[in-house]
Amino acid sequence: MTLSHTDQERSSDQELIELLRARGQRVTSQRLVILRELRRRGRHASADQVLAAVSSDLPGISAPTIYATLELLVELGLARKIDVGTGVSLFDGRTEPHQHTVCRRCGLVEDLDEPFEVVSLIGAAEQHGFRVDRAEVVLSGLCRSCAA
Ligand SMILES: [Zn+2]
Ligand SMILES: [Zn+2]
């Protein structure tokens, strides 16, 4: 089944509204606009990129508010925060498990949909008494155009 773009937006809004209400938090247009922007991009964005994209819809919104809202979306499970070693956190509207490649020359971050084997790493960590919640891999190198 494929949803039209508007239906998708509507169900994504609904999801956020329900999660916020369940926690007794306010449903604000800021929160809805920022989530929509993240989902619309379908790719990773820094808080600054989100700020630039939503500033016409949300005049006067500040970078700290954007950052706090993105953190809230991560906490609610509607976004992922990824660290690809560039020193800037990226926010990913795609929450299902996937890994990332990052280009060390142009900084391009792309999704990699390939299950990976971490059983031996997790086993080793657990032998040291570490309880693993999550494992992710960032592959660093050159993207197709930088490698050409
Ligand atoms: Zn590149
Ligand atoms: Zn991703």
XYZ file of C-alpha atoms and ligand atoms in Angstrom:
150
model
C 0.000 0.000 0.000
C 1.321 3.408 -0.848
C 0.115 6.521 0.847
C -0.109 9.785 -0.982
C 2.225 12.487 0.226
C -0.507 14.296 2.122
C -1.750 11.125 3.819
C 1.801 10.401 4.843
C 2.163 13.870 6.292
C -1.108 13.562 8.080
C -0.224 10.242 9.721
C 3.186 11.564 10.700
C 1.520 14.612 12.293
C -0.913 12.329 14.062
C 1.885 10.183 15.431
C 3.628 13.220 16.896
C 0.395 14.641 18.294
C -0.412 11.385 20.072
C 3.095 10.968 21.475
C 3.170 14.532 22.794
C -0.283 14.219 24.357
C 0.640 10.915 25.989
C 3.514 12.711 27.712
C 1.438 15.734 28.588
C 3.529 17.942 26.320
C 2.188 20.690 24.164
C 1.480 20.173 20.490
C 2.974 23.232 18.834
C 3.115 24.193 15.187
C 6.899 24.485 15.611
C 7.142 20.821 16.518
C 4.902 19.782 13.627
C 6.715 21.925 11.058
C 10.135 20.651 12.142
C 9.078 16.999 12.000
C 7.475 17.544 8.578
C 10.656 19.151 7.309
C 12.789 16.254 8.522
C 10.481 13.693 6.920
C 10.185 15.710 3.717
C 13.944 15.837 3.244
C 14.202 12.084 3.561
C 17.862 12.594 4.278
C 20.076 13.724 7.057
C 20.092 17.309 8.138
C 21.974 19.325 10.701
C 20.058 21.609 13.049
C 21.323 24.569 10.989
C 19.983 23.091 7.764
C 16.600 22.520 9.391
C 16.666 26.089 10.718
C 17.331 27.488 7.242
C 14.534 25.392 5.755
C 11.833 26.262 8.280
C 12.649 29.882 9.019
C 10.123 31.184 6.475
C 7.348 29.069 8.038
C 8.471 29.823 11.584
C 9.718 33.396 11.583
C 11.985 34.243 14.482
C 12.672 30.664 15.519
C 16.098 30.300 17.117
C 18.785 27.680 16.632
C 18.505 26.461 20.262
C 14.752 25.917 19.810
C 15.371 23.944 16.629
C 17.994 21.876 18.387
C 15.781 21.210 21.416
C 12.879 20.219 19.164
C 15.052 17.835 17.166
C 16.284 16.287 20.418
C 12.681 15.887 21.526
C 11.800 14.113 18.262
C 14.717 11.742 18.856
C 13.508 11.096 22.398
C 10.029 10.343 21.060
C 11.482 7.853 18.592
C 10.456 9.902 15.533
C 13.989 10.696 14.432
C 17.500 9.419 14.918
C 20.517 11.455 15.836
C 23.638 10.330 14.072
C 27.234 11.182 14.594
C 29.328 10.574 11.520
C 32.491 11.976 13.009
C 32.228 15.421 11.423
C 31.626 17.124 14.770
C 28.093 18.125 13.769
C 25.148 15.979 14.811
C 22.815 15.036 12.012
C 19.149 14.248 12.399
C 17.592 11.479 10.385
C 13.855 11.264 9.817
C 14.238 7.614 8.927
C 14.048 5.602 12.115
C 14.201 2.055 10.812
C 17.605 0.385 11.249
C 20.138 1.359 8.609
C 23.783 2.338 8.499
C 25.586 5.296 6.952
C 28.438 6.094 4.658
C 30.141 9.455 4.986
C 32.415 11.070 2.423
C 35.530 12.470 4.065
C 35.981 15.037 1.282
C 32.516 16.558 0.663
C 30.742 15.312 3.782
C 27.937 13.555 1.884
C 26.081 11.185 4.193
C 24.093 8.399 2.616
C 21.993 5.531 3.867
C 23.205 1.999 3.563
C 20.513 -0.638 3.758
C 22.409 -3.756 4.445
C 22.193 -5.894 7.539
C 25.561 -6.230 9.169
C 27.059 -8.797 11.468
C 27.981 -7.483 14.869
C 27.323 -10.625 16.856
C 31.008 -11.149 17.674
C 31.488 -7.509 18.707
C 28.408 -7.588 20.888
C 29.584 -10.864 22.414
C 32.978 -9.332 23.225
C 31.394 -6.251 24.780
C 29.084 -8.413 26.882
C 32.013 -10.507 28.074
C 33.350 -7.281 29.528
C 30.076 -6.778 31.313
C 28.745 -4.203 28.851
C 25.062 -4.357 27.979
C 24.547 -3.382 24.352
C 21.415 -1.447 23.371
C 22.275 -0.458 19.878
C 25.066 -0.864 17.382
C 25.725 1.258 14.374
C 28.371 1.470 11.754
C 29.625 4.513 9.877
C 31.693 3.746 6.816
C 34.062 6.558 5.982
C 35.696 7.105 2.597
C 35.057 8.874 -0.702
C 31.655 9.180 -2.360
C 31.182 8.266 -5.995
C 31.787 11.767 -7.348
C 34.751 12.531 -5.087
C 36.332 9.193 -5.978
C 35.975 9.859 -9.708
Zn 32.232 13.276 -1.656
Zn 19.997 7.557 7.487
